[in-house]
Amino acid sequence: MKVPLLDLKVQYRTIKDEIMDVTANIFESQYFILGPHVEILEKEIAEYCSVKYSIGVSSGTDALLIALMAAGIGPGDSVITTPYTFFATAGSIARLGAKPVFADIDPDTYNISPDKISEIVCSMKAVERARLKAIMPVHLYGQCADMDPILDIAKKFNLLVIEDAAQAIGSEYKGMRAGSMGSFGCFSFFPSKNLGAFGDGGIVTVQAAIFYEKLHILRVHGSHPKYYHRYIGGNFRLDAIQAAVVSVKLKHLDSWTEARQKNAQKYAKLFVEAGIDEKIKLPVQKESRHIFNQFVIEVPEKRDELRNHLNNAGIGNEVYYPVPLHLQECFAYLGYRKGDMPVSEHAALRTVALPIYPELTEDMQTYVVEKIREFYLA
Ligand SMILES: *Cc1c(COP(=O)(O)O)cnc(C)c1O
């Protein structure tokens, strides 16, 4: 049996007619950049995420970059974030000349640890603390970071909170939607996210009118009115085709999320039945709505051998992420050493993501669990 990590083709078949209709209209109109489809999507996403405004942008990476720019973050500033995330999180901070400061993660959720953030802020000298401008938590794998203590620290030290919610559209923390808790929420429509476009795309959610205005201006090279530039912005525009595709998919998102959650429960049951639930660590759900962009297990030993075994059995799997960001070559100048972020380093060696997409069948899940049982117990 073949079980891919993600199969977008099965999902496409169920929405093909809707997609063909809207895209045909866009082709007829020959209106490709921003415009009414983007504006409609912005309203829909703002409502879905329980925020005042949202603004469509060219990718999740650009969502982070433009949010940081709107927050006025630049050379000399620093931003606290997690080392256990996709590169773009810290990459966007560094691209603006600011310094990423890493805080290690919680061993159960793999999200940034509020205690570590607190330790770092409290140990900073006055000059360092004056440079600290923001905290950028990531809602990893589709589960929100522990936001209350993060928001408390931010308030106490006058820091902005920019949520990297690229993997977490629709996830909730104590009933609050990802992207609605900080000053900005950054989302990605990369095809492998739960709400994916047919190419690159992203969106920023925002509550304050003043930031919303600035994001608008930065999205078109800082131009306002046209050809008059108050800021140096960029081309952060979203395509009409991507917006229209995402609008079609948004109508199905809650049912797809439910299917992912059911699959996660089914895995838990199957691992218990196979008698290996003691051997491996299943995802720990601490927050109120986990949307399972990834289903990541932690194994005690031989992670890479297990991956070979799964690959040979035709089972897709991946490691998110094999090298924590504080140990990436490009960040050597930050001066971190192996051992500085022990929880992230441990996770990088022990975790593996299994297929969890909505259309996964029970037979496929049974096969995945059987192959893992075979590896550890046979
Ligand atoms: C995917 C992702 C991004 C970047 O999104 P792109 O649309 O690929 O640019 C940023 N942060 C996290 C945590 C992601 O998973």
Short mmCIF file of C-alpha atoms and ligand atoms in Angstrom, two decimals:
data_model
loop_
_atom_site.label_atom_id
_atom_site.label_comp_id
_atom_site.label_asym_id
_atom_site.label_seq_id
_atom_site.Cartn_x
_atom_site.Cartn_y
_atom_site.Cartn_z
CA MET A 1 0.00 0.00 0.00
CA LYS A 2 1.14 3.54 -0.74
CA VAL A 3 0.39 6.19 1.88
CA PRO A 4 1.70 9.61 0.86
CA LEU A 5 2.44 12.21 3.53
CA LEU A 6 -0.07 14.47 1.78
CA ASP A 7 -2.30 13.88 -1.24
CA LEU A 8 -3.77 17.09 -2.62
CA LYS A 9 -5.18 15.35 -5.71
CA VAL A 10 -8.00 13.58 -3.86
CA GLN A 11 -9.10 16.86 -2.33
CA TYR A 12 -8.92 18.67 -5.66
CA ARG A 13 -11.37 16.23 -7.24
CA THR A 14 -14.02 17.25 -4.69
CA ILE A 15 -13.77 20.99 -5.45
CA LYS A 16 -12.70 20.92 -9.10
CA ASP A 17 -15.98 22.30 -10.53
CA GLU A 18 -16.06 25.25 -8.10
CA ILE A 19 -12.42 26.08 -8.84
CA MET A 20 -12.93 25.86 -12.60
CA ASP A 21 -15.87 28.30 -12.42
CA VAL A 22 -14.09 31.04 -10.47
CA THR A 23 -10.78 30.75 -12.27
CA ALA A 24 -12.51 30.82 -15.69
CA ASN A 25 -14.08 34.14 -14.68
CA ILE A 26 -10.71 35.55 -13.68
CA PHE A 27 -9.19 34.48 -16.99
CA GLU A 28 -12.04 36.24 -18.82
CA SER A 29 -11.57 39.40 -16.75
CA GLN A 30 -7.76 39.40 -17.19
CA TYR A 31 -7.55 41.12 -13.80
CA PHE A 32 -4.85 39.19 -11.97
CA ILE A 33 -3.34 41.20 -9.10
CA LEU A 34 -5.22 42.23 -5.94
CA GLY A 35 -8.77 43.42 -6.82
CA PRO A 36 -12.22 42.15 -5.79
CA HIS A 37 -11.30 38.48 -5.17
CA VAL A 38 -8.54 39.51 -2.77
CA GLU A 39 -10.88 41.96 -1.00
CA ILE A 40 -13.53 39.26 -0.58
CA LEU A 41 -10.99 36.84 0.85
CA GLU A 42 -9.70 39.50 3.26
CA LYS A 43 -13.22 39.96 4.67
CA GLU A 44 -13.76 36.19 4.92
CA ILE A 45 -10.46 35.56 6.70
CA ALA A 46 -10.95 38.46 9.12
CA GLU A 47 -14.29 36.96 10.06
CA TYR A 48 -12.94 33.41 10.26
CA CYS A 49 -10.10 34.49 12.54
CA SER A 50 -12.24 36.88 14.63
CA VAL A 51 -10.18 39.96 13.84
CA LYS A 52 -11.02 43.39 12.48
CA TYR A 53 -8.89 43.35 9.33
CA SER A 54 -6.81 41.12 7.17
CA ILE A 55 -4.60 41.86 4.21
CA GLY A 56 -3.66 39.39 1.49
CA VAL A 57 0.04 39.08 0.71
CA SER A 58 2.38 37.11 -1.54
CA SER A 59 3.35 34.30 0.90
CA GLY A 60 3.53 33.31 4.54
CA THR A 61 7.12 34.46 4.60
CA ASP A 62 6.10 37.86 3.26
CA ALA A 63 3.29 37.99 5.84
CA LEU A 64 5.97 37.76 8.56
CA LEU A 65 8.24 40.23 6.82
CA ILE A 66 5.56 42.88 6.20
CA ALA A 67 4.19 42.53 9.77
CA LEU A 68 7.68 43.11 11.18
CA MET A 69 8.11 46.07 8.83
CA ALA A 70 4.76 47.55 9.88
CA ALA A 71 5.84 47.09 13.50
CA GLY A 72 8.86 49.22 12.68
CA ILE A 73 11.39 46.51 13.48
CA GLY A 74 14.82 46.97 11.97
CA PRO A 75 18.57 47.17 12.58
CA GLY A 76 19.54 47.18 16.25
CA ASP A 77 16.23 45.67 17.37
CA SER A 78 15.73 42.14 18.65
CA VAL A 79 12.79 39.74 18.61
CA ILE A 80 12.31 36.67 20.78
CA THR A 81 11.20 33.57 18.90
CA THR A 82 11.44 29.78 18.87
CA PRO A 83 14.36 27.86 17.33
CA TYR A 84 12.02 24.97 16.50
CA THR A 85 10.11 26.21 13.47
CA PHE A 86 10.31 26.70 9.73
CA PHE A 87 13.22 28.91 8.73
CA ALA A 88 11.07 31.88 7.65
CA THR A 89 10.18 32.75 11.26
CA ALA A 90 13.69 33.79 12.27
CA GLY A 91 14.77 34.43 8.68
CA SER A 92 12.35 37.33 8.33
CA ILE A 93 13.60 38.91 11.57
CA ALA A 94 17.22 38.67 10.40
CA ARG A 95 16.43 39.94 6.89
CA LEU A 96 15.32 43.25 8.43
CA GLY A 97 18.64 43.57 10.24
CA ALA A 98 17.10 42.69 13.60
CA LYS A 99 18.39 39.95 15.86
CA PRO A 100 16.46 36.75 16.55
CA VAL A 101 16.77 35.75 20.21
CA PHE A 102 15.82 32.12 20.72
CA ALA A 103 13.80 30.74 23.63
CA ASP A 104 13.60 26.94 23.93
CA ILE A 105 10.36 25.00 23.62
CA ASP A 106 7.89 23.05 25.72
CA PRO A 107 8.72 19.32 25.49
CA ASP A 108 5.06 18.31 25.03
CA THR A 109 3.74 20.79 22.47
CA TYR A 110 7.07 21.83 20.89
CA ASN A 111 5.83 25.41 21.13
CA ILE A 112 7.90 28.23 22.59
CA SER A 113 8.08 28.05 26.40
CA PRO A 114 6.76 31.14 28.20
CA ASP A 115 9.06 30.31 31.16
CA LYS A 116 12.09 30.44 28.87
CA ILE A 117 10.94 33.75 27.40
CA SER A 118 10.57 35.12 30.89
CA GLU A 119 14.04 33.87 31.90
CA ILE A 120 15.60 35.51 28.85
CA VAL A 121 13.87 38.86 29.30
CA CYS A 122 14.66 38.96 33.02
CA SER A 123 18.34 38.15 32.44
CA MET A 124 18.77 40.93 29.85
CA LYS A 125 20.78 44.02 30.70
CA ALA A 126 18.94 47.33 30.43
CA VAL A 127 20.48 48.15 27.03
CA GLU A 128 19.53 44.76 25.61
CA ARG A 129 16.04 45.04 26.98
CA ALA A 130 15.64 48.45 25.37
CA ARG A 131 16.40 46.84 21.99
CA LEU A 132 13.87 44.05 22.46
CA LYS A 133 10.77 44.97 20.47
CA ALA A 134 8.61 41.90 20.00
CA ILE A 135 7.85 38.27 20.68
CA MET A 136 7.07 36.01 17.73
CA PRO A 137 5.49 32.75 18.91
CA VAL A 138 4.75 30.04 16.34
CA HIS A 139 1.60 27.90 16.59
CA LEU A 140 3.45 24.78 15.57
CA TYR A 141 1.80 21.84 13.78
CA GLY A 142 -1.59 23.55 14.19
CA GLN A 143 -1.68 23.99 17.96
CA CYS A 144 -1.53 27.44 19.56
CA ALA A 145 1.39 28.41 21.75
CA ASP A 146 0.61 29.07 25.43
CA MET A 147 -0.45 32.66 24.77
CA ASP A 148 -1.68 34.03 28.12
CA PRO A 149 1.75 34.12 29.81
CA ILE A 150 3.32 35.32 26.54
CA LEU A 151 0.85 38.21 26.32
CA ASP A 152 1.51 38.99 30.01
CA ILE A 153 5.27 39.23 29.45
CA ALA A 154 4.67 41.37 26.35
CA LYS A 155 2.45 43.74 28.29
CA LYS A 156 4.87 43.98 31.20
CA PHE A 157 7.85 44.81 28.98
CA ASN A 158 5.96 46.76 26.32
CA LEU A 159 6.61 44.29 23.48
CA LEU A 160 4.53 43.60 20.39
CA VAL A 161 3.32 40.06 19.76
CA ILE A 162 3.43 38.82 16.17
CA GLU A 163 1.90 35.37 15.78
CA ASP A 164 3.39 33.05 13.19
CA ALA A 165 0.16 31.21 12.50
CA ALA A 166 1.29 29.78 9.15
CA GLN A 167 0.41 26.23 10.27
CA ALA A 168 -2.56 27.13 12.41
CA ILE A 169 -5.53 28.66 10.59
CA GLY A 170 -8.65 28.12 12.71
CA SER A 171 -6.81 26.75 15.72
CA GLU A 172 -7.85 28.14 19.10
CA TYR A 173 -6.38 29.02 22.47
CA LYS A 174 -9.00 29.24 25.23
CA GLY A 175 -11.60 29.90 22.56
CA MET A 176 -9.56 32.59 20.81
CA ARG A 177 -8.55 32.08 17.20
CA ALA A 178 -4.93 31.96 16.08
CA GLY A 179 -4.02 35.37 14.68
CA SER A 180 -6.45 37.24 16.95
CA MET A 181 -4.32 37.42 20.10
CA GLY A 182 -1.25 39.39 19.07
CA SER A 183 -0.96 42.65 17.15
CA PHE A 184 -0.47 40.69 13.93
CA GLY A 185 -1.23 37.13 12.80
CA CYS A 186 0.74 35.76 9.85
CA PHE A 187 -0.73 32.98 7.70
CA SER A 188 0.54 31.00 4.73
CA PHE A 189 -1.43 29.60 1.80
CA PHE A 190 1.45 27.36 0.73
CA PRO A 191 -0.28 24.31 -0.82
CA SER A 192 0.66 21.96 2.04
CA LYS A 193 -0.94 24.12 4.74
CA ASN A 194 -4.49 23.27 5.83
CA LEU A 195 -5.80 26.14 3.68
CA GLY A 196 -3.57 26.09 0.62
CA ALA A 197 -3.62 28.06 -2.62
CA PHE A 198 -2.54 26.84 -6.06
CA GLY A 199 0.80 28.56 -5.63
CA ASP A 200 2.27 30.98 -3.12
CA GLY A 201 0.12 33.23 -0.98
CA GLY A 202 -0.42 34.45 2.55
CA ILE A 203 -2.40 36.85 4.69
CA VAL A 204 -1.85 39.07 7.73
CA THR A 205 -4.57 39.52 10.32
CA VAL A 206 -4.49 42.74 12.29
CA GLN A 207 -6.67 44.55 14.83
CA ALA A 208 -5.36 48.12 14.90
CA ALA A 209 -6.44 50.48 12.11
CA ILE A 210 -3.07 52.21 12.17
CA PHE A 211 -1.19 48.96 11.46
CA TYR A 212 -3.74 48.00 8.84
CA GLU A 213 -3.13 51.26 6.96
CA LYS A 214 0.62 50.78 7.13
CA LEU A 215 0.40 47.19 5.88
CA HIS A 216 -1.65 48.44 2.90
CA ILE A 217 0.99 50.95 1.98
CA LEU A 218 3.94 48.59 2.51
CA ARG A 219 2.29 45.95 0.29
CA VAL A 220 2.67 48.20 -2.76
CA HIS A 221 6.23 49.44 -2.29
CA GLY A 222 5.27 51.91 0.42
CA SER A 223 3.43 53.96 -2.16
CA HIS A 224 0.60 56.27 -1.02
CA PRO A 225 -0.76 58.01 -2.95
CA LYS A 226 0.50 56.16 -6.02
CA TYR A 227 4.12 57.05 -6.86
CA TYR A 228 4.65 58.91 -3.59
CA HIS A 229 6.68 56.80 -1.16
CA ARG A 230 6.65 57.44 2.54
CA TYR A 231 8.14 54.02 3.34
CA ILE A 232 10.34 51.55 1.54
CA GLY A 233 7.90 48.69 1.06
CA GLY A 234 7.95 45.82 -1.38
CA ASN A 235 5.88 43.84 -3.84
CA PHE A 236 3.83 41.85 -1.34
CA ARG A 237 0.70 41.58 -3.50
CA LEU A 238 -1.61 38.57 -3.60
CA ASP A 239 -2.90 37.22 -6.94
CA ALA A 240 -6.63 37.16 -7.69
CA ILE A 241 -6.41 33.50 -8.76
CA GLN A 242 -4.86 32.46 -5.45
CA ALA A 243 -7.42 34.47 -3.48
CA ALA A 244 -10.32 32.92 -5.39
CA VAL A 245 -8.96 29.38 -4.87
CA VAL A 246 -8.51 30.01 -1.15
CA SER A 247 -12.07 31.43 -0.89
CA VAL A 248 -13.45 28.25 -2.44
CA LYS A 249 -11.41 26.09 -0.07
CA LEU A 250 -12.30 28.14 3.01
CA LYS A 251 -15.92 26.92 2.74
CA HIS A 252 -14.63 23.38 3.24
CA LEU A 253 -11.98 24.11 5.83
CA ASP A 254 -13.97 23.23 8.95
CA SER A 255 -15.01 19.84 7.58
CA TRP A 256 -11.41 19.12 6.54
CA THR A 257 -10.20 20.15 10.00
CA GLU A 258 -12.75 17.82 11.59
CA ALA A 259 -11.47 14.97 9.42
CA ARG A 260 -7.88 15.69 10.53
CA GLN A 261 -8.97 15.70 14.18
CA LYS A 262 -10.82 12.39 13.68
CA ASN A 263 -7.72 10.92 12.06
CA ALA A 264 -5.63 12.02 15.04
CA GLN A 265 -8.05 10.27 17.41
CA LYS A 266 -8.05 7.19 15.22
CA TYR A 267 -4.25 7.04 15.30
CA ALA A 268 -4.30 7.27 19.11
CA LYS A 269 -6.76 4.35 19.28
CA LEU A 270 -4.77 2.28 16.77
CA PHE A 271 -1.48 2.84 18.61
CA VAL A 272 -3.08 1.65 21.86
CA GLU A 273 -4.56 -1.41 20.13
CA ALA A 274 -1.17 -2.22 18.61
CA GLY A 275 0.37 -2.07 22.09
CA ILE A 276 3.02 0.52 21.24
CA ASP A 277 1.46 3.59 22.80
CA GLU A 278 3.93 3.23 25.69
CA LYS A 279 6.86 3.06 23.33
CA ILE A 280 6.13 6.22 21.37
CA LYS A 281 4.88 9.64 22.40
CA LEU A 282 1.75 10.78 20.63
CA PRO A 283 0.95 14.47 20.06
CA VAL A 284 -0.03 16.14 23.33
CA GLN A 285 -3.06 18.38 22.95
CA LYS A 286 -3.01 21.15 25.53
CA GLU A 287 -4.94 23.91 23.78
CA SER A 288 -8.61 24.06 22.88
CA ARG A 289 -8.63 23.54 19.10
CA HIS A 290 -5.75 21.73 17.42
CA ILE A 291 -6.07 21.68 13.63
CA PHE A 292 -3.37 19.04 13.02
CA ASN A 293 -1.47 20.54 10.12
CA GLN A 294 1.01 17.87 11.15
CA PHE A 295 0.71 14.74 13.28
CA VAL A 296 4.10 14.42 14.90
CA ILE A 297 5.14 11.51 17.09
CA GLU A 298 8.28 11.20 19.19
CA VAL A 299 10.16 7.91 19.25
CA PRO A 300 12.67 6.72 21.85
CA GLU A 301 15.37 5.51 19.48
CA LYS A 302 16.35 4.76 15.88
CA ARG A 303 14.24 7.53 14.40
CA ASP A 304 16.11 7.54 11.11
CA GLU A 305 15.98 3.74 10.81
CA LEU A 306 12.23 3.94 11.42
CA ARG A 307 12.01 6.48 8.60
CA ASN A 308 13.83 4.07 6.25
CA HIS A 309 11.45 1.32 7.27
CA LEU A 310 8.44 3.56 6.53
CA ASN A 311 9.90 4.75 3.23
CA ASN A 312 10.46 1.14 2.16
CA ALA A 313 6.84 0.38 3.04
CA GLY A 314 5.64 3.27 0.85
CA ILE A 315 4.66 5.47 3.80
CA GLY A 316 5.36 9.17 3.50
CA ASN A 317 6.95 10.84 6.53
CA GLU A 318 9.06 13.90 7.29
CA VAL A 319 11.08 15.53 10.03
CA TYR A 320 9.94 19.03 11.04
CA TYR A 321 12.67 20.11 11.73
CA PRO A 322 16.02 18.26 11.60
CA VAL A 323 18.21 21.27 12.53
CA PRO A 324 16.91 23.83 15.05
CA LEU A 325 17.45 27.38 13.86
CA HIS A 326 20.04 28.31 16.52
CA LEU A 327 22.35 25.69 14.97
CA GLN A 328 21.87 26.74 11.32
CA GLU A 329 25.06 27.79 9.57
CA CYS A 330 23.63 31.17 8.55
CA PHE A 331 22.94 32.02 12.20
CA ALA A 332 26.44 31.11 13.46
CA TYR A 333 27.04 34.86 13.98
CA LEU A 334 24.45 34.81 16.76
CA GLY A 335 26.88 32.73 18.81
CA TYR A 336 24.67 29.83 19.90
CA ARG A 337 26.21 26.42 20.63
CA LYS A 338 24.99 22.87 20.61
CA GLY A 339 23.35 22.27 23.98
CA ASP A 340 21.94 25.79 24.29
CA MET A 341 18.40 24.70 23.37
CA PRO A 342 18.25 21.11 24.68
CA VAL A 343 14.51 20.56 24.21
CA SER A 344 14.57 21.69 20.58
CA GLU A 345 17.70 19.64 19.90
CA HIS A 346 16.05 16.58 21.42
CA ALA A 347 12.91 17.08 19.32
CA ALA A 348 14.99 17.45 16.15
CA LEU A 349 16.44 13.97 16.73
CA ARG A 350 13.36 12.11 17.94
CA THR A 351 10.30 13.36 16.09
CA VAL A 352 8.71 12.28 12.83
CA ALA A 353 5.53 13.46 11.08
CA LEU A 354 3.02 10.88 9.79
CA PRO A 355 0.29 11.32 7.16
CA ILE A 356 -2.77 13.07 8.67
CA TYR A 357 -4.53 14.69 5.68
CA PRO A 358 -8.36 14.67 5.74
CA GLU A 359 -8.85 12.05 3.02
CA LEU A 360 -6.61 9.45 4.68
CA THR A 361 -8.54 6.17 5.04
CA GLU A 362 -8.77 3.91 8.09
CA ASP A 363 -7.00 1.14 6.13
CA MET A 364 -4.11 3.50 5.45
CA GLN A 365 -3.84 4.48 9.11
CA THR A 366 -3.98 0.85 10.21
CA TYR A 367 -1.17 0.09 7.77
CA VAL A 368 0.98 2.98 9.08
CA VAL A 369 0.55 1.87 12.70
CA GLU A 370 1.21 -1.77 11.81
CA LYS A 371 4.50 -0.83 10.10
CA ILE A 372 5.62 1.16 13.15
CA ARG A 373 4.63 -1.73 15.46
CA GLU A 374 6.57 -4.10 13.23
CA PHE A 375 9.67 -1.89 13.51
CA TYR A 376 9.68 -1.58 17.29
CA LEU A 377 8.12 -4.83 18.48
CA ALA A 378 8.64 -7.51 15.82
C1 LIG B 1 5.04 27.57 5.94
C2 LIG B 1 5.54 28.40 7.04
C3 LIG B 1 6.00 29.71 6.82
C4 LIG B 1 6.22 30.30 5.45
O1 LIG B 1 5.14 30.29 4.60
P1 LIG B 1 5.40 30.38 3.01
O2 LIG B 1 4.02 30.63 2.49
O3 LIG B 1 5.96 29.07 2.59
O4 LIG B 1 6.30 31.51 2.75
C5 LIG B 1 6.38 30.46 7.92
N1 LIG B 1 6.34 29.96 9.16
C6 LIG B 1 5.92 28.70 9.41
C7 LIG B 1 5.89 28.20 10.81
C8 LIG B 1 5.53 27.87 8.35
O5 LIG B 1 5.14 26.62 8.60
#
